[in-house]
Amino acid sequence: MATYSAYVAIQKGNPSQAIEFKTDLQLPKQVPKDNVLVKVQATALNPVGYKLLRSLPNFMARRPHVMEQDVAGIIVDPNGSEFSVGDKVFGASPSPKFGTLAQYAVLPSSCLAPKPTNVSAVEAAGLATVVATAYQALVTNLHIESGQTVFINGGSSGVGLSAVQIAKFMGCKVVATASGKNKELLLSLGVDEFIDYTEAPLVTRLISNPPSPKFHAIFDAAGITDPALYLNSASYLAPGGAYLTAGTLPKDLNELGGMLRQVFEGMLRPTWLGGVSRKYGMVVVKLGKKDIETVGDLVSKGAVKPIVDSVYSFDRDNVMKAYEKLMTKHAAGKVVVKVMDEE
Ligand SMILES: NC(=O)c1ccc[n+]([C@@H]2O[C@H](COP(=O)([O-])OP(=O)(O)OC[C@H]3O[C@@H](n4cnc5c(N)ncnc54)[C@H](OP(=O)(O)O)[C@@H]3O)[C@@H](O)[C@H]2O)c1
């Protein structure tokens, strides 16, 4: 029977100890109902992969499982779905049960859509999670509108680069942060005002030099774990405006409780007791058929261009280098593993 290779999470820990490169996995004789078999061309890494690897015990993470969720590939077995053999697709697995850092992946057909023809497989591999997250944050949750000013913290993250492009496409004024090395990249995407967060403490800077008018919405696309940007937001976020974060998972899970307590106290207390009087929320990305198709549509019409930080080959040394790059938290765009050459 045909075998294939994949990177399998086997235990809790850092990727170098916790992920095994298995070369003898068996292709299924029969692909389960509602699933398809995909030959993977490229996979992009997301922080959630290594964060869960480092924080969750085996029974909660349901290990062993193949790592990662984003994918671009070719349909091998459409299994009665709307796809045909040879279709080029992209998408993101909805569950760790269906990992994509592998030569083949069995995936629900509902998490895939045709790959936009204006991007390569390497570019398409990194689109689904970050573009869907940014779209759902800005459009579904924050309801941004043309003419509003949107503040995007972490404009050079995978999510942030998508958010910047979506907000500009929707006619918003965008103020975005990153370190100075990413200034030109963000200005090239149409950012109206760039803030180098390394030059001075961000919150102090926003309080002492507040925007006029105040921001209509704040999206933290870096997933910073310090709640100060929210707790002080009345100084720079308009009344009725909302603060949304992409993630609040600290390296040490023990810190999570204290952080959330501060946020909830800020949300629930009246202002005379130190409350914030601004809405707070966290986006949790949905990766269903419509969500992936929306991403494909945004990319096909040129509203969002894929931005790839770096590409690594599928051998173990390079895959570990890819994780190291992602874990620096300073990639500007997607970290992609190319599994096979384009066809
Ligand atoms: N909730 C959800 O459904 C969901 C979905 C996807 C992602 N996420 C979360 O969203 C966050 C971003 O994910 P990603 O894949 O986009 O990350 P990423 O691409 O790995 O983020 C790296 C970028 O973050 C920037 N950055 C790091 N620290 C920063 C800071 N203090 N202020 C501003 N920018 C900073 C870096 O810019 P410089 O190099 O210039 O510092 C770098 O460009 C993560 O926490 C992730 O877990 C959540």
Tab-separated table of C-alpha atoms in Angstrom, residues 17 20 44 56 68 165 191 210 215 280 303 312:
chain	number	residue	atom	x	y	z
A	17	GLN	CA	11.177	17.641	20.564
A	20	GLU	CA	8.181	13.508	14.673
A	44	ALA	CA	1.697	27.494	5.810
A	56	LEU	CA	-1.859	21.446	25.903
A	68	GLU	CA	-0.904	22.543	10.840
A	165	GLN	CA	-5.512	45.323	2.794
A	191	VAL	CA	-1.358	52.472	5.320
A	210	PRO	CA	-4.525	60.869	20.524
A	215	PHE	CA	-10.313	55.527	16.052
A	280	TYR	CA	-13.854	44.254	24.024
A	303	ALA	CA	-8.327	43.142	-2.849
A	312	TYR	CA	11.143	26.256	3.425
